[in-house]
Coordinates of C-alpha atoms and ligand atoms in Angstrom, one line a residue:
Chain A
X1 CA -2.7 57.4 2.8
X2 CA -0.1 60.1 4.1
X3 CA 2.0 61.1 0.7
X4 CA 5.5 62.5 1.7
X5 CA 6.5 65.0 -0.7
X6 CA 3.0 64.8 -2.5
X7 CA 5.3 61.8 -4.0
X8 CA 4.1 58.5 -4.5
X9 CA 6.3 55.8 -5.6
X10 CA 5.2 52.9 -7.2
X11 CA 7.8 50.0 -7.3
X12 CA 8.6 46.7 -8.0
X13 CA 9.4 44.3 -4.9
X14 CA 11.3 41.1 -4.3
X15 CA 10.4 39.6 -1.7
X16 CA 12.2 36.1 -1.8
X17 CA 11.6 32.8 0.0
X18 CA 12.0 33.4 3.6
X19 CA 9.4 36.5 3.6
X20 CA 6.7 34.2 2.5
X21 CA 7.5 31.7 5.7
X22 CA 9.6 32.3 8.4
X23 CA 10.1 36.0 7.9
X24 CA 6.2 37.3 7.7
X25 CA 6.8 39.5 10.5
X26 CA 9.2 41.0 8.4
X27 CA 7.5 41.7 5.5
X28 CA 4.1 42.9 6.5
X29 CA 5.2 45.8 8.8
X30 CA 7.6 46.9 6.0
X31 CA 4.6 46.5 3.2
X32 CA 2.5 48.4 5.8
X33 CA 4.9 50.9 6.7
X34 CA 6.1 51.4 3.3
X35 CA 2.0 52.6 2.4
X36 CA 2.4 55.5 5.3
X37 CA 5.1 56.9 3.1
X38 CA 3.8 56.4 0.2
X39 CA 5.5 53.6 -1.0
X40 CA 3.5 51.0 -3.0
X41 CA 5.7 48.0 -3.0
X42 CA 4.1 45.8 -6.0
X43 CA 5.3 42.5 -5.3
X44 CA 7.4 40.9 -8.8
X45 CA 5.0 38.6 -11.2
X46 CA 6.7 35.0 -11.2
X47 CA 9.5 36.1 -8.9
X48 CA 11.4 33.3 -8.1
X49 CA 14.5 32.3 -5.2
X50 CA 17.7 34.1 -6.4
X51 CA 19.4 31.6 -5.0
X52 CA 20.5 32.9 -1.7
X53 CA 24.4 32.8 -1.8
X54 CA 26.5 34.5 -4.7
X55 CA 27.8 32.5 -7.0
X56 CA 32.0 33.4 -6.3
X57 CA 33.6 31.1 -9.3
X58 CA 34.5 32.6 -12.8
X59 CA 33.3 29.4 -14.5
X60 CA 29.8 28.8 -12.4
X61 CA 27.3 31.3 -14.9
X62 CA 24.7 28.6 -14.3
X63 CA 23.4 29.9 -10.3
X64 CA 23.3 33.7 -12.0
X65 CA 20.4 32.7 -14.1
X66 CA 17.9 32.9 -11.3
X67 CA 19.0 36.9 -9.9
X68 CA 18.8 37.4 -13.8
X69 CA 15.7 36.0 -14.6
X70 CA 14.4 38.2 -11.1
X71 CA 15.8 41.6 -13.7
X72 CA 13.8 40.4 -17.0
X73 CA 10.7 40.1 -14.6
X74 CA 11.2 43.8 -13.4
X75 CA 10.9 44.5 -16.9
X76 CA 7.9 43.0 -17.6
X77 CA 6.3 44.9 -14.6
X78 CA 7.5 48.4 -16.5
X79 CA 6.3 47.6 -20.0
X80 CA 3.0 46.3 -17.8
X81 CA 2.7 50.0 -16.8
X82 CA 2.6 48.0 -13.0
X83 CA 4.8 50.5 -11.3
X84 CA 5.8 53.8 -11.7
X85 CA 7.0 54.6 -15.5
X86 CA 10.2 54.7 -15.7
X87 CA 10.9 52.8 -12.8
X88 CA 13.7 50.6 -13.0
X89 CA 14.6 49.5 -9.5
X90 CA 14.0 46.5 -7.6
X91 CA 13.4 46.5 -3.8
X92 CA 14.1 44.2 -1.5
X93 CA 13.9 43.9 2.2
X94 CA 16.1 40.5 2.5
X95 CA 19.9 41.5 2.9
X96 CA 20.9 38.1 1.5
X97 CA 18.7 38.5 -1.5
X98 CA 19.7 42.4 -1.8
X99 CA 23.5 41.3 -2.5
X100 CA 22.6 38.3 -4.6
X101 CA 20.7 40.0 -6.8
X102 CA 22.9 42.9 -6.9
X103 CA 26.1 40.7 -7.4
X104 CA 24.3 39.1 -10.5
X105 CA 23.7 42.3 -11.6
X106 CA 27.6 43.7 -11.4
X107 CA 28.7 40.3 -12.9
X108 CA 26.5 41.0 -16.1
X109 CA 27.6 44.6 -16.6
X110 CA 31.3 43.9 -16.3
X111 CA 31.2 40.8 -18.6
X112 CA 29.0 41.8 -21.8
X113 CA 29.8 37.7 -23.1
X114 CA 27.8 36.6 -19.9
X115 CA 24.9 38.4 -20.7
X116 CA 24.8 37.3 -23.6
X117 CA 25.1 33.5 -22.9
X118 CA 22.2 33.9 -20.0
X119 CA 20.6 35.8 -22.8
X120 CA 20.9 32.8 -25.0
X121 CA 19.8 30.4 -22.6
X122 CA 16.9 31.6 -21.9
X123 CA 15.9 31.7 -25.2
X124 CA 12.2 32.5 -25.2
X125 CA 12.3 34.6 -21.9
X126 CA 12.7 38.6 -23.2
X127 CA 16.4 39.6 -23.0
X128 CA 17.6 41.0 -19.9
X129 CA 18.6 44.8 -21.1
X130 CA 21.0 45.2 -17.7
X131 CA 18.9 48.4 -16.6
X132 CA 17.5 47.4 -13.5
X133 CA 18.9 48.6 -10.3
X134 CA 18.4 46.5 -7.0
X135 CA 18.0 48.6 -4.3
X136 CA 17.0 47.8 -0.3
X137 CA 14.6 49.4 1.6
X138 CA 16.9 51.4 3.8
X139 CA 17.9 53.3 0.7
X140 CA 14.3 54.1 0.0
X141 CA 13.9 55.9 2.8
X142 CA 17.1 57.7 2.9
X143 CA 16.2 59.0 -0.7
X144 CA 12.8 60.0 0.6
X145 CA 14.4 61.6 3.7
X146 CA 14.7 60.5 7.5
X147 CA 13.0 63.8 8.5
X148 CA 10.5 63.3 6.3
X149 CA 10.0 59.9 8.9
X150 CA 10.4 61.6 11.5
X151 CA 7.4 64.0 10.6
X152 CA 5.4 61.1 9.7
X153 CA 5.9 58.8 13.1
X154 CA 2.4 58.9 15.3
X155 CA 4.2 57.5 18.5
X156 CA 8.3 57.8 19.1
X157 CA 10.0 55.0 20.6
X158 CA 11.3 57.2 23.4
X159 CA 15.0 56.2 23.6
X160 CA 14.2 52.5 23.2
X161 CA 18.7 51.7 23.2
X162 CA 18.8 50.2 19.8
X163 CA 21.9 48.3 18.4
X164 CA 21.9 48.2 14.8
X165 CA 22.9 45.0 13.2
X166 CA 24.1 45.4 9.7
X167 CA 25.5 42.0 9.5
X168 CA 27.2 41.0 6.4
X169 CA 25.3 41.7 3.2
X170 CA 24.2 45.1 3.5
X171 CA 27.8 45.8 3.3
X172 CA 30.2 44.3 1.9
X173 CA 32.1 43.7 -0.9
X174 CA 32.5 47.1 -1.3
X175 CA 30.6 47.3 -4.8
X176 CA 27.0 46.1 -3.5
X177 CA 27.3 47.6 -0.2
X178 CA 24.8 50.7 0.3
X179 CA 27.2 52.7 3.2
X180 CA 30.9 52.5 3.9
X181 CA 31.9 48.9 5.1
X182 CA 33.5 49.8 8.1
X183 CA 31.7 52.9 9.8
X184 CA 28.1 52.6 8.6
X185 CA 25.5 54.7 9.5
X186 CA 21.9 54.4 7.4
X187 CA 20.8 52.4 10.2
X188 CA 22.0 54.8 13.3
X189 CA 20.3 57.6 11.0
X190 CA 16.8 55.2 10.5
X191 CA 16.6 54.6 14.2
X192 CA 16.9 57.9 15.3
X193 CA 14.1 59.0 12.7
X194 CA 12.1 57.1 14.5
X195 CA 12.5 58.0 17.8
X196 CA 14.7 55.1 19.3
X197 CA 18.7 56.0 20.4
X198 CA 21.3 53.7 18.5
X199 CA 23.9 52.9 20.4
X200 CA 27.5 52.7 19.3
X201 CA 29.2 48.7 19.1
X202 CA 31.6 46.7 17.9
X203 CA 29.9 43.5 16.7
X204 CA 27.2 45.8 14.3
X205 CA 29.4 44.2 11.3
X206 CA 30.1 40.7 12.5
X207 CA 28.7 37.5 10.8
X208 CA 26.4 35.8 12.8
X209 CA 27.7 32.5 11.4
X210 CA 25.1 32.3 8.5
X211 CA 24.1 29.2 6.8
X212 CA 26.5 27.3 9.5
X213 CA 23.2 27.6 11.6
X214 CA 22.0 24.3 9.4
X215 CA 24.8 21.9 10.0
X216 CA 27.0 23.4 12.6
X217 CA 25.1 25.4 14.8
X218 CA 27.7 25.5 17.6
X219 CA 29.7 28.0 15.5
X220 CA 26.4 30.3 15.4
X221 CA 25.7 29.7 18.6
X222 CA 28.8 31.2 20.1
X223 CA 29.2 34.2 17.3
X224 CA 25.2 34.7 18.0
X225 CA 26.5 34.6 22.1
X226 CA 29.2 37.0 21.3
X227 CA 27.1 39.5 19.2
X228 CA 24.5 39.8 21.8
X229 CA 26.7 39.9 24.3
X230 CA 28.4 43.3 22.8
X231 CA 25.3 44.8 22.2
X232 CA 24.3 44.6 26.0
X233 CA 28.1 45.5 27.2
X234 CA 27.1 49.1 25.0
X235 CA 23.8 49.4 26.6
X236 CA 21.4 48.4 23.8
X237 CA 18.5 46.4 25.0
X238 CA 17.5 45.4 21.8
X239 CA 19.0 44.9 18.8
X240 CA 17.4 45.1 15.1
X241 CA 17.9 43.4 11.7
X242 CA 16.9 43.4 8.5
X243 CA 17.9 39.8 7.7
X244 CA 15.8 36.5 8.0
X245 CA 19.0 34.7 8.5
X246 CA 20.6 36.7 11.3
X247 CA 17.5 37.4 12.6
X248 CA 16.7 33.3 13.0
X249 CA 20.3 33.2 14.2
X250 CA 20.1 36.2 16.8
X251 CA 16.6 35.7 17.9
X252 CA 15.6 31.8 17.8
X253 CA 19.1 30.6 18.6
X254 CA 18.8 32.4 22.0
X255 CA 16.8 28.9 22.4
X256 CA 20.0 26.7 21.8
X257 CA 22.6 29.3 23.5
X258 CA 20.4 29.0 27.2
X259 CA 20.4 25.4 26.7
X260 CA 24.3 25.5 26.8
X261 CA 24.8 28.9 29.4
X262 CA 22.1 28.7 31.6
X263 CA 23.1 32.0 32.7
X264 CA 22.6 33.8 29.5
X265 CA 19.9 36.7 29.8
X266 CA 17.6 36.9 26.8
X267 CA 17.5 39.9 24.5
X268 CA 14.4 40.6 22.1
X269 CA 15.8 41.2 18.8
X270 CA 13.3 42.9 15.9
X271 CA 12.8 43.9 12.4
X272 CA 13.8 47.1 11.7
X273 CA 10.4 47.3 9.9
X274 CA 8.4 46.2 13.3
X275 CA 9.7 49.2 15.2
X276 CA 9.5 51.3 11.9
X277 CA 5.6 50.2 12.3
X278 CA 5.6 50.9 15.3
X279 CA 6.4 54.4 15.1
X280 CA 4.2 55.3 11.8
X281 CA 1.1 54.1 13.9
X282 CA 0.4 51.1 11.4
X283 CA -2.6 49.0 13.2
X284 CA -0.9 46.6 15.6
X285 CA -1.9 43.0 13.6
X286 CA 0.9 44.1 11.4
X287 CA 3.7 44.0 13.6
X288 CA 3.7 40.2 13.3
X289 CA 5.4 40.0 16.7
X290 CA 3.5 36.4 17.6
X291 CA 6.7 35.0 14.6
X292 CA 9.5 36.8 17.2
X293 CA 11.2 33.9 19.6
X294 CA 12.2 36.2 22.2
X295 CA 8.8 38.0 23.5
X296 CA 9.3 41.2 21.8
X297 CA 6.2 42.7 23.6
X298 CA 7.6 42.6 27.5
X299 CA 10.4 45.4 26.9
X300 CA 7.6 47.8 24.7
X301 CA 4.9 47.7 27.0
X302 CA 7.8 48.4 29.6
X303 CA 8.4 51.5 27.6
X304 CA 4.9 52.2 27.8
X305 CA 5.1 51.7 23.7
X306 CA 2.4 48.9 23.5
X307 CA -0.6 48.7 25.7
X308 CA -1.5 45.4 27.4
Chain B
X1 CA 65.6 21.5 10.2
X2 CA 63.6 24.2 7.6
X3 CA 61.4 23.3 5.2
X4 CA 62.1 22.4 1.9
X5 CA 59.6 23.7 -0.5
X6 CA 59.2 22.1 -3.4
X7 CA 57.5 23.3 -6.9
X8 CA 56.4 20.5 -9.3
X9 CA 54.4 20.8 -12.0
X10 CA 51.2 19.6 -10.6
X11 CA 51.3 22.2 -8.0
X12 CA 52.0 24.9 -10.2
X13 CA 48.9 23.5 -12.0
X14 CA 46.9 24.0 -9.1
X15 CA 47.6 27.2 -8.6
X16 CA 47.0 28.0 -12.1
X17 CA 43.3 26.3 -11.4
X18 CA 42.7 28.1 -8.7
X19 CA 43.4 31.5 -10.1
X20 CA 41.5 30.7 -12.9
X21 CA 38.7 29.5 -10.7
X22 CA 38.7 32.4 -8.2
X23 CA 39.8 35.5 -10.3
X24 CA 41.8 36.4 -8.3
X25 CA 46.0 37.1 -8.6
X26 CA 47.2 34.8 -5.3
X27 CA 50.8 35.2 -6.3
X28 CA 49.9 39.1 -5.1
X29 CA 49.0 38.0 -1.2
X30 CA 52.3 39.6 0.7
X31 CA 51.4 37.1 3.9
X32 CA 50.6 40.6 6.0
X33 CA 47.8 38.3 7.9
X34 CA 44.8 41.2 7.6
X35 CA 42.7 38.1 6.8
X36 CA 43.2 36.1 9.4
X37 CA 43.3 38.6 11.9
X38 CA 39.6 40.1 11.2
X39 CA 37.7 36.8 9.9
X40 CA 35.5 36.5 12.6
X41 CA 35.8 32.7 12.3
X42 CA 39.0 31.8 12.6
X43 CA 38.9 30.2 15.8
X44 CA 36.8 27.6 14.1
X45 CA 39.6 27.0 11.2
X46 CA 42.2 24.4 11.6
X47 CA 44.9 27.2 9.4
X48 CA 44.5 30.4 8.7
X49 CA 42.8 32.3 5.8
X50 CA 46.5 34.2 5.1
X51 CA 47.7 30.5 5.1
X52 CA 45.4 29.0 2.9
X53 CA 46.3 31.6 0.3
X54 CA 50.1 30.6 1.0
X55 CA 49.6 27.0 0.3
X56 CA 47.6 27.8 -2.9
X57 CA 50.5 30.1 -3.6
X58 CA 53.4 27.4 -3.3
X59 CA 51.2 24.6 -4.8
X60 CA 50.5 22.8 -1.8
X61 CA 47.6 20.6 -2.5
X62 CA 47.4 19.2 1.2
X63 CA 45.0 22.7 1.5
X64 CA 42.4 20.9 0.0
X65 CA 42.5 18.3 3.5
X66 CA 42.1 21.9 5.8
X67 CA 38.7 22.3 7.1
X68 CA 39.1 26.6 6.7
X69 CA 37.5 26.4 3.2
X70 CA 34.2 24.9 4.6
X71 CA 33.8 27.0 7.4
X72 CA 34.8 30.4 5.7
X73 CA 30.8 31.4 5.4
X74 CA 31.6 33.6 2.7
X75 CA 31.4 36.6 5.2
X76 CA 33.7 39.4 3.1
X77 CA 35.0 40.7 5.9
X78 CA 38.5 39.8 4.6
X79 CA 37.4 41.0 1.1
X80 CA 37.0 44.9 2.1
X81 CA 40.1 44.8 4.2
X82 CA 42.9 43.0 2.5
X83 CA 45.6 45.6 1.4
X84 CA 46.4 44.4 -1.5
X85 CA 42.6 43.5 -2.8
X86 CA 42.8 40.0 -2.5
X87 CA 39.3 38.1 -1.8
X88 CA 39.8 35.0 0.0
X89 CA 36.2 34.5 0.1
X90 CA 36.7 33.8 -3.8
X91 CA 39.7 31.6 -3.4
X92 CA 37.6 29.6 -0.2
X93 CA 35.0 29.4 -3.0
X94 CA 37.1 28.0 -5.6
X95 CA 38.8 25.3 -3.4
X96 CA 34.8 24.4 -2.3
X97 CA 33.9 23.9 -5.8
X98 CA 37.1 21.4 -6.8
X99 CA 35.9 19.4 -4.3
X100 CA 32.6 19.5 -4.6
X101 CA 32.9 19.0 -8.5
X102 CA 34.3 15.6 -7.9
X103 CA 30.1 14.9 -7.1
X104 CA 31.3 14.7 -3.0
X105 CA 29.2 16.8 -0.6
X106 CA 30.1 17.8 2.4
X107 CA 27.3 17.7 4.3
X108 CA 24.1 15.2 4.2
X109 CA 20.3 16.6 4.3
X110 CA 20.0 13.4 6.8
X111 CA 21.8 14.5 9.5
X112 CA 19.3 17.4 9.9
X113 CA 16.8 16.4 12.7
X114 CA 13.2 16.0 11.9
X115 CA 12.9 19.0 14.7
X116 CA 15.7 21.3 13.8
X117 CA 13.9 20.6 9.9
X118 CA 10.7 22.5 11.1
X119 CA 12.3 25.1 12.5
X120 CA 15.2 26.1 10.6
X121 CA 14.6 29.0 7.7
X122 CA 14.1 28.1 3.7
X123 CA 17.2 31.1 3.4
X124 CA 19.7 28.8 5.9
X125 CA 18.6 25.6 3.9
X126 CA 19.1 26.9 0.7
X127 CA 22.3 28.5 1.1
X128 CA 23.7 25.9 3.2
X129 CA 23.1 23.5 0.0
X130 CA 24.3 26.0 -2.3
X131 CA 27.6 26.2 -0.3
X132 CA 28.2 22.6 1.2
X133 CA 26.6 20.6 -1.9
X134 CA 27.8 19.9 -5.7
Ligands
LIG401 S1 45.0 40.3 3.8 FE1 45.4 40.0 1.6 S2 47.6 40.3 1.3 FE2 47.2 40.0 3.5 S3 47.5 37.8 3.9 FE3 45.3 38.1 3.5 S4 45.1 37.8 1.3 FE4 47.3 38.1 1.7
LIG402 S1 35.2 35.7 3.9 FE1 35.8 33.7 4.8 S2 38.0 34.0 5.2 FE2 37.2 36.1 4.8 S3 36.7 36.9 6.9 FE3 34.8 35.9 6.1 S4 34.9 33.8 6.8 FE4 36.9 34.6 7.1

């Protein structure tokens, strides 16, 4: 294993619901890539959903209990001596359960009396001491350092036009967000490290229609429309993610949007941790490309990137 | 002919529950229409968000008949930009939950098809229930 900075880390990992089903592809080239720079994500004991969406009402403490219960576990992995001592962060690769969890945690440390009532209820679960700090995987490797990348990557992805899509929950509200919610630019900086060229867009913040995808897919199906749309208009030819919502919305709604515009052209749309593996040289069954809609192979081999 | 407005108790009362609910000060919204001009679903919404906060403000219960509360996805878009630090997303959120507290949902796990059920991802489900469901 490469060690960047003679630095290991050892940390504890959420990896929430949708990495263990649809969103593999996500999470093994991000586990995989994480080892080539010397990042051992050790996945949370007894980690369970945090529940998705935030809950936004003052009186609703009950859907904070999960994201809090989430914190007590990364705990338990400290005083197990299971990651790095002194270790107090959580990572997660999910942008939905990035702000969730982080929202719980805001919540608790600006109201001491909820802590104390989650506290309460969970009577024989150890209290939650409010130390943990939920972090997301972009922030990991801007801490270790994008050259550092850079030096690592075996192959560069030789101006592959890449639109970063930051969606929603990477962002905003302002408290949980890890860059500035209107001009971003951890992503542009992550895909440069790895040899691709972002390109500059509008839609790189706009909601992809979210959890309408369930019960009014027509709404995602025309913000999904408009979103690729703008990334092509600015040259991209693919666009990367880093959630399992916009990434079902982007990439397997391009299934429901020819149906209705016949005339649409498909775009591939990736993980940011596919391309990341990509680039590190991590052995090809990781890339979990056979869970992509949109054949994500035809525009790499194009590239000469992949062989055939 | 303009239009009278009227302030009775119960809509004073329902503003009251609402800023309770949502934490946040509606009387402070100054109707500049920063909302409503970014939300990247407001061509979905029957009124606007700046005019859902208005009713609210002036105790206009007919909001609660407006389809914007259910399709505001909770997006913050609106939250980072509003000049005076409003967060509609919390006030969308509050007007969900008195609804949804009277043990109506607003949408049914039926109306999924059996085919759209295999392929549709455990974070859309789960959120989707958590937003649309009491
Ligand atoms: S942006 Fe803020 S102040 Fe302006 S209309 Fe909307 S809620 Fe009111
Ligand atoms: S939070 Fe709701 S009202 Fe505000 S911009 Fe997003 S969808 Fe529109």
């Amino acid at each position: 294993m490469s060690v960047i900075n003679n630095k290991k880390i050892k940390i504890s990992y959420f990896p929430g619901c949708t990495l263990k089903t649809t969103a593999k592809n996500l999470e093994i080239s991000a586990i995989e890539s994480a080892k080539k720079l010397g990042i051992e994500m050790v996945e949370l004991s007894k980690w369970n959903c945090c529940g998705v969406v935030a809950s936004l009402t003052s009186d609703d403490l009950m859907k904070h209990l999960a994201p809090v219960r989430n914190l007590i576990r990364v705990q338990e992995m400290q005083k197990n001596k299971l990651v790095d001592e002194g270790e107090n962060r959580l990572l997660t690769l999910c942008s939905m359960c990035f702000n969730t969890l982080k929202l719980s945690n805001k919540r608790i440390h600006e109201n001491n009396e909820d802590l104390i009532s989650l506290n309460n209820f969970m009577y024989l679960e150890e209290d939650y001491e409010g130390e943990v700090e939920v972090i997301h995987f972009f922030e990991l490797i801007k801490e270790i350092g994008f050259e550092k990348v850079k030096e690592q990557a075996k192959t560069t992805l030789k101006d592959l036009k890449i639109a970063p899509y930051y969606g929603c929950m990477l962002l905003r509200p302002k408290e949980v967000g890890l860059d500035d919610a209107e001009s971003p630019n951890i992503m542009e900086n992550f895909i440069e490290s790895i040899g691709g060229t972002a390109i500059e867009w509008e839609a790189k913040s706009r909601c992809c229609g979210s959890y309408h995808t369930v019960n009014n897919k027509h709404i995602v199906i025309n913000l999904a429309k408009s979103i690729i749309e703008n990334a092509r208009k600015n040259g991209a030819e693919t666009i990367i993610t880093t959630c399992p919502l916009c990434a079902f919305n982007l990439d397997s709604r391009q299934k429901d949007i020819i149906e209705e515009f016949p005339d649409f052209v498909p775009m591939p749309i990736f993980y940011f941790s596919q391309l990341m593996a990509l680039a590190l040289g991590v052995e090809e069954k990781y890339f979990g490309f056979d869970d992509n809609y949109i054949d994500p192979k035809k525009i790499l081999e194009e590239k000469g990137l992949l062989s055939n | 002919m303009p239009k009278k407005l009227k302030f009775d108790y119960k809509g004073s009362e329902f503003l009251d529950k609402i800023v309770k609910l949502s934490g946040e000060i509606i009387t402070l919204c100054d109707q500049c229409g920063t909302c409503s001009a970014g939300c990247p679903f407001v061509e979905e919404m029957d009124i606007t968000p700046s005019q859902i906060m208005r009713k609210v403000l002036i105790g206009d219960m007919e909001v609660m008949d407006s389809q914007t509360m259910w399709i505001c996805a909770s997006c913050f878009t609106c939250t980072v930009r509003c000049p005076r630090k409003l967060d509609v997303s919390k006030v969308s959120e509050a007007l969900r939950q008195v609804k949804l507290r009277q043990a109506v949902d607003k949408m049914d796990i039926s109306d999924i098809s059996a085919e759209e059920a295999k392929r549709l991802p455990v974070i859309g489900l789960v959120s989707s229930f958590r937003k649309l469901t009491g």
